[in-house]
Short mmCIF file of C-alpha atoms in Angstrom, two decimals:
data_model
loop_
_atom_site.label_atom_id
_atom_site.label_comp_id
_atom_site.label_asym_id
_atom_site.label_seq_id
_atom_site.Cartn_x
_atom_site.Cartn_y
_atom_site.Cartn_z
CA MET P 35 0.08 -0.09 -0.05
CA SER P 36 3.10 2.37 -0.13
CA THR P 37 5.98 2.95 -2.40
CA VAL P 38 9.03 4.85 -2.28
CA GLN P 39 10.86 6.68 -5.23
CA ILE P 40 14.23 7.55 -4.52
CA THR P 41 16.08 9.90 -7.05
CA GLY P 42 19.55 11.58 -7.41
CA LEU P 43 20.04 11.39 -3.49
CA THR P 44 23.54 13.18 -2.83
CA LYS P 45 24.72 14.01 0.73
CA ALA P 46 28.32 15.66 1.45
CA PHE P 47 29.44 15.87 5.11
CA GLY P 48 31.96 18.62 4.61
CA GLU P 49 34.62 17.21 2.44
CA VAL P 50 33.35 13.81 2.56
CA GLN P 51 30.95 12.80 -0.20
CA ALA P 52 28.62 9.99 1.39
CA LEU P 53 26.20 9.48 -1.21
CA ASP P 54 26.57 10.61 -5.13
CA GLY P 55 23.36 9.90 -7.00
CA ALA P 56 21.73 7.27 -5.46
CA SER P 57 18.62 5.87 -6.74
CA LEU P 58 16.08 3.22 -6.05
CA SER P 59 12.53 2.41 -5.77
CA LEU P 60 10.36 0.28 -3.50
CA GLY P 61 7.28 -1.49 -4.69
CA ASP P 62 4.30 -1.46 -2.83
CA ASN P 63 4.87 -4.22 0.24
CA GLU P 64 8.15 -4.73 -1.38
CA PHE P 65 11.10 -5.95 1.30
CA VAL P 66 14.26 -4.68 -0.18
CA SER P 67 17.91 -4.91 1.33
CA LEU P 68 20.66 -2.40 0.87
CA VAL P 69 23.91 -4.08 1.06
CA GLY P 70 27.57 -2.54 1.04
CA THR P 71 31.01 -2.32 2.51
CA SER P 72 31.08 -0.29 5.74
CA GLY P 73 31.09 3.46 5.14
CA CYS P 74 29.43 3.23 1.57
CA GLY P 75 26.76 5.50 3.00
CA LYS P 76 23.82 2.98 3.29
CA SER P 77 22.86 3.78 6.65
CA THR P 78 22.96 7.55 5.71
CA LEU P 79 20.79 6.95 2.95
CA LEU P 80 18.30 5.10 5.05
CA SER P 81 18.47 8.12 7.62
CA ILE P 82 17.43 10.55 4.63
CA VAL P 83 14.46 8.59 3.79
CA ALA P 84 13.40 8.52 7.31
CA GLY P 85 13.97 12.02 7.52
CA LEU P 86 16.51 12.45 9.99
CA GLN P 87 18.87 13.86 7.71
CA ASP P 88 18.30 16.12 4.37
CA PRO P 89 19.84 15.30 1.27
CA THR P 90 22.49 17.64 -0.27
CA SER P 91 20.40 17.19 -3.40
CA GLY P 92 18.01 14.43 -4.55
CA GLU P 93 14.75 13.47 -3.50
CA VAL P 94 12.61 10.72 -1.46
CA LEU P 95 9.07 10.25 -2.19
CA VAL P 96 6.67 8.13 -0.27
CA ASP P 97 3.62 7.61 -2.09
CA GLY P 98 4.42 10.55 -4.74
CA GLU P 99 4.72 12.98 -1.60
CA PRO P 100 8.32 14.36 -0.93
CA VAL P 101 9.83 13.59 2.61
CA ASP P 102 10.07 16.71 4.51
CA GLY P 103 11.31 15.19 8.21
CA PRO P 104 10.78 12.26 10.02
CA GLY P 105 7.06 11.25 10.33
CA ARG P 106 4.72 8.37 11.67
CA ASP P 107 4.15 6.67 8.06
CA ARG P 108 7.79 5.38 8.67
CA GLY P 109 8.96 3.07 11.31
CA VAL P 110 12.64 3.08 11.90
CA VAL P 111 14.48 0.21 13.90
CA PHE P 112 18.37 1.25 14.37
CA GLN P 113 21.22 -0.96 15.08
CA GLY P 114 21.84 0.22 18.70
CA TYR P 115 19.52 -0.79 21.36
CA THR P 116 17.03 2.42 21.63
CA LEU P 117 14.49 0.90 23.92
CA PHE P 118 14.12 3.45 27.07
CA PRO P 119 15.58 2.00 29.93
CA TRP P 120 13.08 3.44 32.25
CA LEU P 121 10.28 2.04 30.67
CA THR P 122 9.29 -1.92 30.39
CA ALA P 123 8.92 -3.66 27.33
CA ARG P 124 5.33 -2.87 27.27
CA GLU P 125 5.60 0.83 28.40
CA ASN P 126 8.14 0.87 25.57
CA VAL P 127 5.70 -0.08 22.68
CA GLU P 128 2.76 2.18 24.60
CA PHE P 129 5.01 5.22 24.11
CA ALA P 130 5.11 5.01 20.36
CA LEU P 131 1.31 4.60 20.53
CA ARG P 132 0.85 7.75 22.21
CA GLY P 133 -0.81 10.42 20.14
CA GLU P 134 -3.06 7.89 18.13
CA GLY P 135 -5.60 8.84 20.08
CA MET P 136 -5.84 5.76 22.04
CA SER P 137 -7.35 5.00 25.30
CA ALA P 138 -4.84 3.67 27.94
CA ALA P 139 -6.51 0.23 27.87
CA GLU P 140 -6.27 0.07 24.15
CA ARG P 141 -2.43 0.96 24.02
CA ARG P 142 -2.24 -1.45 26.21
CA ALA P 143 -3.69 -3.87 24.22
CA VAL P 144 -2.14 -3.10 20.83
CA ALA P 145 1.34 -3.56 23.10
CA SER P 146 0.36 -6.83 24.21
CA GLU P 147 -0.74 -8.08 20.65
CA GLN P 148 2.44 -6.68 19.25
CA LEU P 149 4.51 -8.16 21.68
CA GLU P 150 3.15 -11.35 21.46
CA LEU P 151 3.87 -11.29 17.60
CA VAL P 152 7.31 -11.27 18.32
CA GLY P 153 6.95 -14.02 20.96
CA LEU P 154 7.83 -11.57 24.04
CA GLU P 155 4.38 -11.50 25.69
CA GLY P 156 6.06 -13.24 28.82
CA PHE P 157 8.42 -10.21 28.98
CA ALA P 158 6.10 -7.37 28.95
CA ASP P 159 6.96 -6.39 31.99
CA SER P 160 10.75 -6.62 32.25
CA HIS P 161 13.27 -3.64 31.89
CA PRO P 162 15.38 -3.55 28.90
CA ASN P 163 18.26 -4.40 31.28
CA GLN P 164 16.51 -7.55 31.89
CA LEU P 165 16.16 -8.61 28.33
CA SER P 166 18.97 -9.95 25.60
CA GLY P 167 20.17 -8.09 22.75
CA GLY P 168 17.81 -10.31 20.43
CA MET P 169 15.02 -9.47 22.82
CA LYS P 170 15.44 -5.84 22.88
CA GLN P 171 15.69 -5.74 18.95
CA ARG P 172 12.20 -7.77 19.23
CA VAL P 173 10.82 -5.03 21.29
CA ALA P 174 12.17 -2.31 19.14
CA ILE P 175 10.50 -4.14 16.03
CA ALA P 176 7.40 -4.40 17.99
CA ARG P 177 7.68 -0.60 18.78
CA ALA P 178 8.54 0.16 15.02
CA LEU P 179 5.08 -1.82 13.85
CA SER P 180 2.96 -0.98 16.55
CA TYR P 181 1.40 2.39 15.24
CA ARG P 182 1.24 0.64 11.78
CA PRO P 183 3.64 2.64 9.75
CA ARG P 184 3.33 2.06 5.96
CA ILE P 185 7.08 1.78 5.45
CA LEU P 186 9.84 -0.12 8.13
CA LEU P 187 13.35 1.10 7.86
CA MET P 188 15.77 -1.03 9.12
CA ASP P 189 19.51 0.22 9.94
CA GLU P 190 21.52 -3.07 10.54
CA PRO P 191 18.97 -4.17 13.32
CA PHE P 192 20.95 -7.47 14.09
CA GLY P 193 24.60 -6.21 13.57
CA ALA P 194 25.14 -6.31 17.27
CA LEU P 195 23.41 -9.89 17.75
CA ASP P 196 25.55 -13.20 17.82
CA ALA P 197 25.45 -15.39 14.49
CA LEU P 198 22.42 -17.85 16.08
CA THR P 199 20.46 -15.32 17.61
CA ARG P 200 20.80 -13.33 14.32
CA GLN P 201 19.55 -16.32 12.29
CA LEU P 202 16.30 -16.73 14.61
CA MET P 203 15.73 -12.94 14.05
CA GLN P 204 15.97 -13.13 10.55
CA GLU P 205 13.24 -15.96 10.53
CA LEU P 206 11.18 -13.77 12.97
CA LEU P 207 11.26 -10.71 10.87
CA THR P 208 10.31 -12.69 7.71
CA ARG P 209 7.56 -14.32 9.62
CA VAL P 210 6.38 -10.87 11.07
CA TRP P 211 6.63 -9.34 7.75
CA GLU P 212 4.51 -11.97 5.87
CA GLN P 213 1.77 -11.20 8.55
CA HIS P 214 2.23 -7.68 8.45
CA ARG P 215 2.89 -7.06 5.21
CA LEU P 216 4.39 -3.68 4.53
CA THR P 217 7.49 -1.72 2.54
CA VAL P 218 10.74 -2.52 4.14
CA LEU P 219 13.93 -0.87 3.23
CA PHE P 220 16.71 -3.22 5.11
CA VAL P 221 20.55 -2.25 5.48
CA THR P 222 22.77 -4.62 6.20
CA HIS P 223 26.31 -5.73 5.39
CA ASP P 224 25.52 -9.50 5.82
CA VAL P 225 24.73 -11.11 2.52
CA GLU P 226 23.14 -13.98 3.76
CA GLU P 227 20.91 -12.26 5.82
CA ALA P 228 19.97 -9.90 2.74
CA VAL P 229 19.31 -12.61 0.56
CA TYR P 230 17.44 -14.56 3.20
CA VAL P 231 14.96 -11.87 3.90
CA SER P 232 14.40 -9.74 0.79
CA ASP P 233 12.56 -9.76 -2.39
CA ARG P 234 15.47 -7.84 -3.87
CA VAL P 235 19.04 -7.11 -3.15
CA LEU P 236 20.61 -3.72 -3.94
CA VAL P 237 23.96 -3.65 -4.15
CA MET P 238 26.02 -0.23 -3.20
CA THR P 239 29.61 1.17 -4.54
CA ASN P 240 32.08 2.62 -2.12
CA ARG P 241 31.71 5.83 -0.57
CA PRO P 242 30.40 7.87 -2.43
CA GLY P 243 27.80 5.40 -2.61
CA ARG P 244 25.32 4.76 -5.58
CA ILE P 245 23.54 1.77 -6.41
CA LYS P 246 25.64 -0.42 -8.42
CA HIS P 247 23.71 -3.98 -8.90
CA GLU P 248 20.38 -5.38 -8.21
CA VAL P 249 19.65 -9.09 -7.72
CA PRO P 250 16.13 -9.71 -7.47
CA VAL P 251 15.28 -12.52 -4.80
CA THR P 252 13.39 -15.37 -6.63
CA LEU P 253 12.85 -17.50 -3.66
CA PRO P 254 9.48 -18.39 -2.97
CA ARG P 255 7.93 -17.41 0.31
CA PRO P 256 7.17 -18.05 3.30
CA ARG P 257 10.91 -18.40 3.70
CA SER P 258 12.32 -21.26 5.87
CA TYR P 259 15.74 -21.80 6.67
CA GLU P 260 16.28 -24.67 4.77
CA MET P 261 16.45 -22.86 1.93
CA VAL P 262 19.97 -21.41 2.66
CA ALA P 263 21.11 -25.17 1.42
CA THR P 264 19.80 -24.82 -1.68
CA PRO P 265 21.48 -24.43 -5.09
CA GLU P 266 19.06 -21.22 -5.97
CA PHE P 267 19.93 -19.62 -2.65
CA GLY P 268 23.56 -20.18 -3.32
CA ALA P 269 23.76 -18.70 -6.84
CA LEU P 270 21.76 -15.54 -5.19
CA TYR P 271 24.52 -15.52 -2.34
CA GLY P 272 27.25 -15.61 -4.58
CA GLU P 273 26.10 -12.91 -7.04
CA VAL P 274 25.89 -10.39 -4.42
CA LEU P 275 28.71 -11.32 -2.71
CA GLU P 276 30.82 -11.08 -5.86
CA SER P 277 29.56 -7.81 -6.56
CA ILE P 278 30.44 -6.43 -3.11
CA ARG P 279 33.82 -8.30 -3.01
CA GLU P 280 34.82 -5.95 -6.14
CA GLU P 281 33.86 -3.38 -3.57
CA SER P 282 35.94 -4.48 -0.54
CA LEU P 283 38.84 -5.24 -2.57
CA ALA P 284 38.84 -2.01 -4.30
CA ILE P 285 39.37 -0.40 -0.83
CA ALA P 286 41.16 -3.14 1.21
CA ASP P 287 44.05 -3.67 -1.18
CA VAL P 288 45.22 -6.78 0.88
CA GLY P 289 46.47 -8.61 -2.24
CA VAL P 290 43.95 -11.49 -2.44
CA GLY P 291 42.35 -10.61 -5.65
CA ARG P 292 41.30 -12.82 -8.08
CA MET W 46 48.24 -33.10 36.12
CA SER W 47 45.90 -30.81 37.11
CA ASN W 48 46.04 -32.21 40.84
CA THR W 49 49.82 -32.25 41.39
CA ALA W 50 50.70 -29.55 43.94
CA PRO W 51 52.27 -26.11 42.49
CA ASP W 52 55.58 -26.53 44.19
CA THR W 53 56.65 -29.85 42.60
CA THR W 54 58.26 -27.62 39.97
CA THR W 55 60.42 -28.79 36.86
CA GLU W 56 58.64 -31.87 35.56
CA ARG W 57 57.51 -29.72 32.66
CA PRO W 58 60.16 -27.11 31.90
CA ALA W 59 58.45 -24.09 30.23
CA ALA W 60 59.69 -22.34 27.17
CA GLY W 61 61.98 -19.67 28.05
CA GLY W 62 63.12 -21.51 31.12
CA ALA W 63 60.97 -19.82 33.58
CA GLY W 64 59.02 -22.22 35.69
CA ARG W 65 55.32 -22.21 35.10
CA ARG W 66 53.67 -21.64 38.22
CA ARG W 67 50.02 -22.06 39.03
CA ARG W 68 49.14 -18.60 40.97
CA ARG W 69 46.50 -18.61 43.81
CA ARG W 70 43.41 -16.96 42.80
CA ARG W 71 42.93 -13.58 44.56
CA PRO W 72 39.74 -13.11 46.47
CA GLU W 73 37.40 -11.75 44.23
CA MET W 74 37.20 -8.44 46.42
CA LEU W 75 40.76 -7.43 45.15
CA ARG W 76 40.06 -8.28 41.78
CA ILE W 77 39.32 -5.64 39.08
CA GLY W 78 35.71 -5.67 38.60
CA GLY W 79 35.08 -8.27 41.65
CA GLN W 80 32.00 -8.03 44.07
CA ILE W 81 31.76 -7.75 47.38
CA GLY W 82 28.90 -8.64 49.88
CA LEU W 83 27.28 -6.10 52.33
CA GLY W 84 28.74 -7.72 55.14
CA PRO W 85 32.64 -7.74 54.47
CA PHE W 86 31.81 -3.98 52.60
CA LEU W 87 30.71 -2.99 56.00
CA ALA W 88 33.28 -4.96 58.20
CA ILE W 89 35.98 -3.73 56.31
CA SER W 90 34.86 0.01 56.16
CA GLY W 91 34.07 -0.25 59.75
CA LEU W 92 37.83 -1.51 60.38
CA VAL W 93 39.31 1.68 58.79
CA PHE W 94 37.54 4.01 61.05
CA ALA W 95 37.81 1.98 64.02
CA GLY W 96 41.67 1.86 63.21
CA LEU W 97 41.82 5.63 62.84
CA LEU W 98 40.10 5.89 65.96
CA ALA W 99 42.76 3.69 67.80
CA LEU W 100 45.66 5.70 66.21
CA TRP W 101 44.15 8.93 67.06
CA TYR W 102 43.35 7.49 70.77
CA ALA W 103 47.07 6.17 70.90
CA VAL W 104 48.59 9.37 69.77
CA THR W 105 46.75 11.33 72.25
CA ALA W 106 46.61 8.94 75.41
CA GLY W 107 50.18 8.73 75.07
CA GLY W 108 50.81 12.10 75.59
CA LEU W 109 52.34 12.58 72.22
CA VAL W 110 50.63 15.52 71.19
CA ARG W 111 49.35 18.32 73.72
CA PRO W 112 45.69 18.42 74.01
CA ILE W 113 45.45 22.04 72.87
CA PHE W 114 46.48 20.87 69.25
CA LEU W 115 44.85 17.35 69.42
CA PRO W 116 42.75 16.65 72.31
CA GLY W 117 42.06 12.70 72.69
CA PRO W 118 38.42 11.01 71.09
CA GLY W 119 37.14 10.61 74.95
CA GLU W 120 37.50 14.64 75.38
CA VAL W 121 36.04 15.56 72.17
CA LEU W 122 33.20 13.02 72.78
CA ASP W 123 32.22 14.64 76.11
CA ARG W 124 32.43 17.94 74.46
CA LEU W 125 30.23 17.20 71.86
CA ARG W 126 27.70 15.37 74.47
CA ASP W 127 27.59 18.71 76.48
CA LEU W 128 27.11 20.57 73.54
CA ALA W 129 24.20 18.39 72.70
CA GLN W 130 22.92 18.70 76.29
CA GLY W 131 23.13 22.59 76.13
CA GLY W 132 21.24 22.46 72.59
CA GLU W 133 24.03 24.35 70.98
CA LEU W 134 24.97 21.41 68.70
CA TRP W 135 21.11 21.21 67.56
CA ALA W 136 20.46 24.71 67.00
CA ASP W 137 23.75 24.92 64.99
CA THR W 138 23.13 21.94 62.89
CA ARG W 139 19.36 22.97 62.18
CA VAL W 140 20.55 26.51 61.02
CA SER W 141 23.38 24.96 58.75
CA VAL W 142 20.99 22.03 57.53
CA TYR W 143 18.33 25.01 56.53
CA ARG W 144 20.73 27.09 54.79
CA ILE W 145 22.12 24.32 52.73
CA ALA W 146 18.64 22.95 51.90
CA VAL W 147 17.73 26.49 50.48
CA GLY W 148 20.88 27.21 49.13
CA PHE W 149 21.33 23.88 47.48
CA LEU W 150 17.65 23.71 46.22
CA ILE W 151 17.66 27.17 44.49
CA ALA W 152 20.95 25.89 42.59
CA THR W 153 19.75 22.69 41.62
CA ALA W 154 16.43 24.29 40.34
CA MET W 155 18.27 26.32 38.12
CA ALA W 156 20.90 24.23 37.03
CA VAL W 157 18.60 21.36 35.97
CA PRO W 158 16.77 23.04 33.11
CA ILE W 159 19.65 25.16 32.22
CA GLY W 160 22.43 22.18 32.28
CA ILE W 161 19.49 20.45 30.09
CA LEU W 162 19.07 23.19 27.53
CA VAL W 163 22.92 23.52 27.29
CA GLY W 164 23.34 19.93 26.73
CA THR W 165 20.77 19.98 24.23
CA TYR W 166 21.00 22.68 22.29
CA ARG W 167 24.05 24.37 20.35
CA PHE W 168 22.61 27.76 20.50
CA TRP W 169 22.29 27.41 24.52
CA GLU W 170 25.35 25.75 24.54
CA ALA W 171 27.45 28.58 22.54
CA ALA W 172 25.49 31.48 24.72
CA LEU W 173 26.23 29.84 28.28
CA GLU W 174 28.89 27.19 28.49
CA PRO W 175 31.91 29.36 27.99
CA LEU W 176 30.30 31.51 30.46
CA VAL W 177 29.88 29.31 32.87
CA ASP W 178 33.41 27.82 32.19
CA PHE W 179 34.45 31.30 32.99
CA ILE W 180 33.02 32.16 36.08
CA ARG W 181 33.43 28.37 37.38
CA TYR W 182 37.11 29.27 37.92
CA MET W 183 36.61 32.13 39.88
CA PRO W 184 37.44 31.41 43.36
CA VAL W 185 34.04 31.18 45.58
CA VAL W 186 36.26 32.57 48.66
CA ALA W 187 37.02 36.14 46.44
CA PHE W 188 33.09 36.29 46.53
CA VAL W 189 32.58 36.44 50.28
CA PRO W 190 33.65 39.95 50.76
CA LEU W 191 31.55 40.99 47.78
CA THR W 192 28.13 38.93 49.14
CA ILE W 193 28.55 40.57 52.16
CA LEU W 194 28.23 43.82 50.91
CA TRP W 195 25.53 42.76 48.64
CA ALA W 196 23.54 40.68 50.89
CA GLY W 197 24.76 41.55 54.59
CA THR W 198 25.88 38.50 56.94
CA ASP W 199 22.16 37.11 57.09
CA ASP W 200 20.98 33.88 55.72
CA THR W 201 20.69 35.41 52.20
CA GLN W 202 24.43 35.83 52.08
CA LYS W 203 24.89 31.92 52.81
CA PHE W 204 22.58 31.14 49.92
CA VAL W 205 24.22 33.28 47.70
CA ILE W 206 27.74 31.93 48.53
CA ILE W 207 26.26 28.17 48.37
CA TRP W 208 24.67 29.33 45.18
CA ILE W 209 27.92 30.59 43.44
CA GLY W 210 29.83 27.67 44.57
CA THR W 211 27.31 24.67 43.09
CA PHE W 212 25.58 26.11 40.86
CA PHE W 213 28.05 26.63 38.04
CA GLN W 214 29.46 23.38 38.55
CA GLN W 215 26.08 21.82 38.53
CA VAL W 216 25.48 23.31 35.28
CA LEU W 217 28.41 21.74 33.48
CA LEU W 218 27.72 18.51 35.15
CA ILE W 219 24.14 18.30 34.16
CA THR W 220 25.17 19.44 30.52
CA ASP W 221 27.41 16.33 30.34
CA ASN W 222 24.77 14.17 31.67
CA THR W 223 22.22 15.49 28.76
CA LYS W 224 25.02 15.14 26.51
CA ARG W 225 25.57 11.48 27.29
CA VAL W 226 21.68 10.69 26.23
CA PRO W 227 22.11 8.42 23.03
CA LEU W 228 21.37 10.54 20.08
CA ASP W 229 19.11 7.75 18.93
CA PHE W 230 16.90 8.01 21.71
CA VAL W 231 16.14 11.62 20.60
CA ASP W 232 15.61 10.35 16.86
CA ILE W 233 13.38 7.63 18.04
CA GLY W 234 11.11 10.71 19.39
CA ARG W 235 11.86 12.14 15.86
CA THR W 236 10.59 9.20 14.11
CA LEU W 237 7.42 8.76 16.33
CA GLY W 238 6.56 12.50 15.16
CA MET W 239 6.98 14.31 18.39
CA ARG W 240 8.16 17.75 18.85
CA ASP W 241 11.20 19.08 20.33
CA ARG W 242 9.41 20.04 23.70
CA SER W 243 8.03 16.81 24.44
CA ILE W 244 11.22 15.00 23.30
CA LEU W 245 13.12 17.06 25.79
CA ARG W 246 10.60 16.41 28.39
CA ARG W 247 9.45 12.60 27.90
CA ILE W 248 12.97 11.47 26.46
CA VAL W 249 15.84 13.62 27.15
CA LEU W 250 14.88 14.39 30.74
CA PRO W 251 14.33 10.76 32.12
CA ALA W 252 17.15 9.47 30.16
CA ALA W 253 19.24 12.02 31.92
CA ALA W 254 17.77 11.51 35.35
CA PRO W 255 20.23 8.76 36.71
CA GLY W 256 23.25 10.74 36.01
CA VAL W 257 21.58 14.08 36.99
CA TRP W 258 21.03 12.40 40.45
CA ASP W 259 24.62 11.72 40.65
CA SER W 260 25.36 15.24 39.96
CA MET W 261 23.40 16.59 42.47
CA ARG W 262 24.55 13.93 44.96
CA ILE W 263 28.16 15.06 44.12
CA SER W 264 27.60 18.74 44.19
CA LEU W 265 26.04 18.43 47.47
CA GLY W 266 29.36 17.65 49.31
CA TRP W 267 30.59 20.67 47.75
CA ALA W 268 27.81 22.94 48.89
CA TRP W 269 28.92 22.15 52.60
CA THR W 270 32.26 23.29 52.12
CA TRP W 271 31.05 26.63 50.77
CA LEU W 272 28.63 26.89 53.55
CA VAL W 273 30.91 26.39 56.40
CA LEU W 274 33.45 28.92 54.46
CA ALA W 275 30.45 31.53 54.65
CA GLU W 276 29.75 30.81 58.18
CA LEU W 277 33.39 31.01 59.24
CA VAL W 278 33.78 34.51 57.82
CA ALA W 279 30.86 36.19 58.58
CA ALA W 280 27.90 34.58 60.70
CA THR W 281 26.19 34.79 64.02
CA SER W 282 24.96 31.00 64.25
CA GLY W 283 25.73 27.64 62.35
CA LEU W 284 28.42 24.93 62.57
CA GLY W 285 30.86 27.04 60.90
CA TYR W 286 30.32 30.02 63.13
CA ARG W 287 30.56 27.86 66.23
CA ILE W 288 33.83 26.67 64.88
CA THR W 289 35.35 30.42 64.50
CA THR W 290 34.35 30.92 68.25
CA ALA W 291 35.85 27.93 69.33
CA GLN W 292 39.15 29.02 67.97
CA ARG W 293 39.11 32.28 69.66
CA PHE W 294 39.20 30.18 73.12
CA PHE W 295 41.08 27.36 71.91
CA GLN W 296 38.32 25.12 72.31
CA THR W 297 40.29 22.37 69.98
CA ASP W 298 37.68 19.94 71.19
CA THR W 299 34.83 21.74 69.78
CA ILE W 300 36.40 22.32 66.76
CA ILE W 301 37.08 18.79 65.96
CA GLY W 302 33.91 17.60 67.24
CA TYR W 303 32.14 19.97 64.88
CA ILE W 304 34.38 18.72 61.96
CA LEU W 305 33.39 15.16 62.86
CA VAL W 306 29.67 16.06 62.89
CA LEU W 307 30.09 17.89 59.46
CA GLY W 308 31.54 14.58 58.11
CA LEU W 309 28.91 12.49 59.58
CA LEU W 310 25.97 14.73 57.97
CA GLY W 311 27.95 14.56 54.56
CA LEU W 312 28.35 10.50 55.24
CA ILE W 313 24.45 10.39 56.10
CA THR W 314 23.24 12.70 53.15
CA ASP W 315 25.25 10.88 50.31
CA GLN W 316 24.36 7.41 51.34
CA VAL W 317 20.70 8.34 51.57
CA MET W 318 20.90 10.10 48.14
CA LYS W 319 22.77 6.73 46.96
CA ALA W 320 20.16 4.63 48.38
CA ALA W 321 17.43 6.82 46.87
CA GLY W 322 19.18 7.01 43.57
CA ARG W 323 19.20 2.94 43.44
CA ARG W 324 15.56 2.79 44.36
CA MET W 325 14.39 5.61 41.67
CA PHE W 326 16.84 4.20 38.90
CA ARG W 327 16.46 0.36 39.60
CA TYR W 328 16.26 -0.16 35.72
CA ALA W 329 19.79 1.35 35.44
CA GLU W 330 21.30 -1.29 37.77
CA GLY W 331 23.91 -3.36 35.83
CA ARG W 332 24.85 -0.46 33.83
CA ARG W 333 26.56 1.50 36.23
#
């Protein structure tokens, strides 16, 4: 029910050119990943779409309307833990529902429902310091989805988690998305993660970032983790990896070329 | 192998020739980041106090120091008991506590909003931080004569001195507390469509609160120093005033007794604020 159109996005921080003419579009209810080497400007791009930063030039349209600052039509999940430590898991979700014109009881009900969706109904009254990293990100996802944004922006949401928790979170995210159905822009540097969760993977060049390569993920939904072992997955993974590898080699210069 | 005693050495010569010796693990309270129970904690700190007291007693009872310079703990305690029975101790404490409460509350009530503004908005940082830093380095003592000119020698002058001594420090501490609030928290507020005012009130303030409370606790200690200073110079009541009058009559026991009372008051308020902080900010535990 929502599309994003990004054209010619350029961003400079003083001397440093972070983005140089990045263009991409997200279709309705499409799950798109943005991958690239660290520092390629992918997080900057997401931040601009969120309205938290202004581009130097270029334009972001959400459903044809230009983005002018942050708004409740776009939910954001950051890499770092951004739950408010003074609130419980449920209160963190309820916090996001303020201003929806709901009664306290309605807010509570919606928060409980969202926590249930991420499997944390049993931890509703725990404070973030009592939750593991993966649980915190699940609450953060529940919070971002609770007010029904049309677009979900995720900036390496599982970047700080261990490999096993990461896998579980990817499965959980795809499951939640398959139920919620909304347009997602997902930033990561983990190729396997990108292929697993997305409908389409976009590879960025090194800084200044542009979209370099596009890989449609043809795997069926619902996704399951067994798919990772299939040749189709392997081929897609290889294609994305190869494309990023060129970029990494260009900056790393570690003498392990092809 | 692992069961052999550590002193049967040279069975396995380690590289470099140095025998590999198994070190005994230190008790946890002597390791970096180790824990300590409440019992051992109280026992150790109690022993340190007792040890100092014993030293004091030994030095004075042995006649090493003349009582006019350092009276023994017994004499000081007697003196304090007399002053308590005579009512002076309570009257002095009451006056001083009243002054500190008012002066400190005024300073804090001003420093918290200003510190948060300076820590949040670059405009206020530019406007106030260099100024506050400049004034902060002016010695409070130098203001005493001025404050007497401005405000006389009554309570107002004490408030002013406490204010000068704590307000500027508090602003900088609270600014720092506020700057430590993760910017991602603010960004979350923005993405939720919150306005700056409500981000300030509902996110920045609660996020900075545990740090602000600590800053208040630390600055309260300084407030005591400045109060006593103000009372030493010009006052007709209060703990500091009693110390000055005692000096005139060489009542070293009164001076030392009052210094101990001041230390005790500080220790109590500090512990009370610490405990209150732990209670209010229970959610922050494990991070500090």
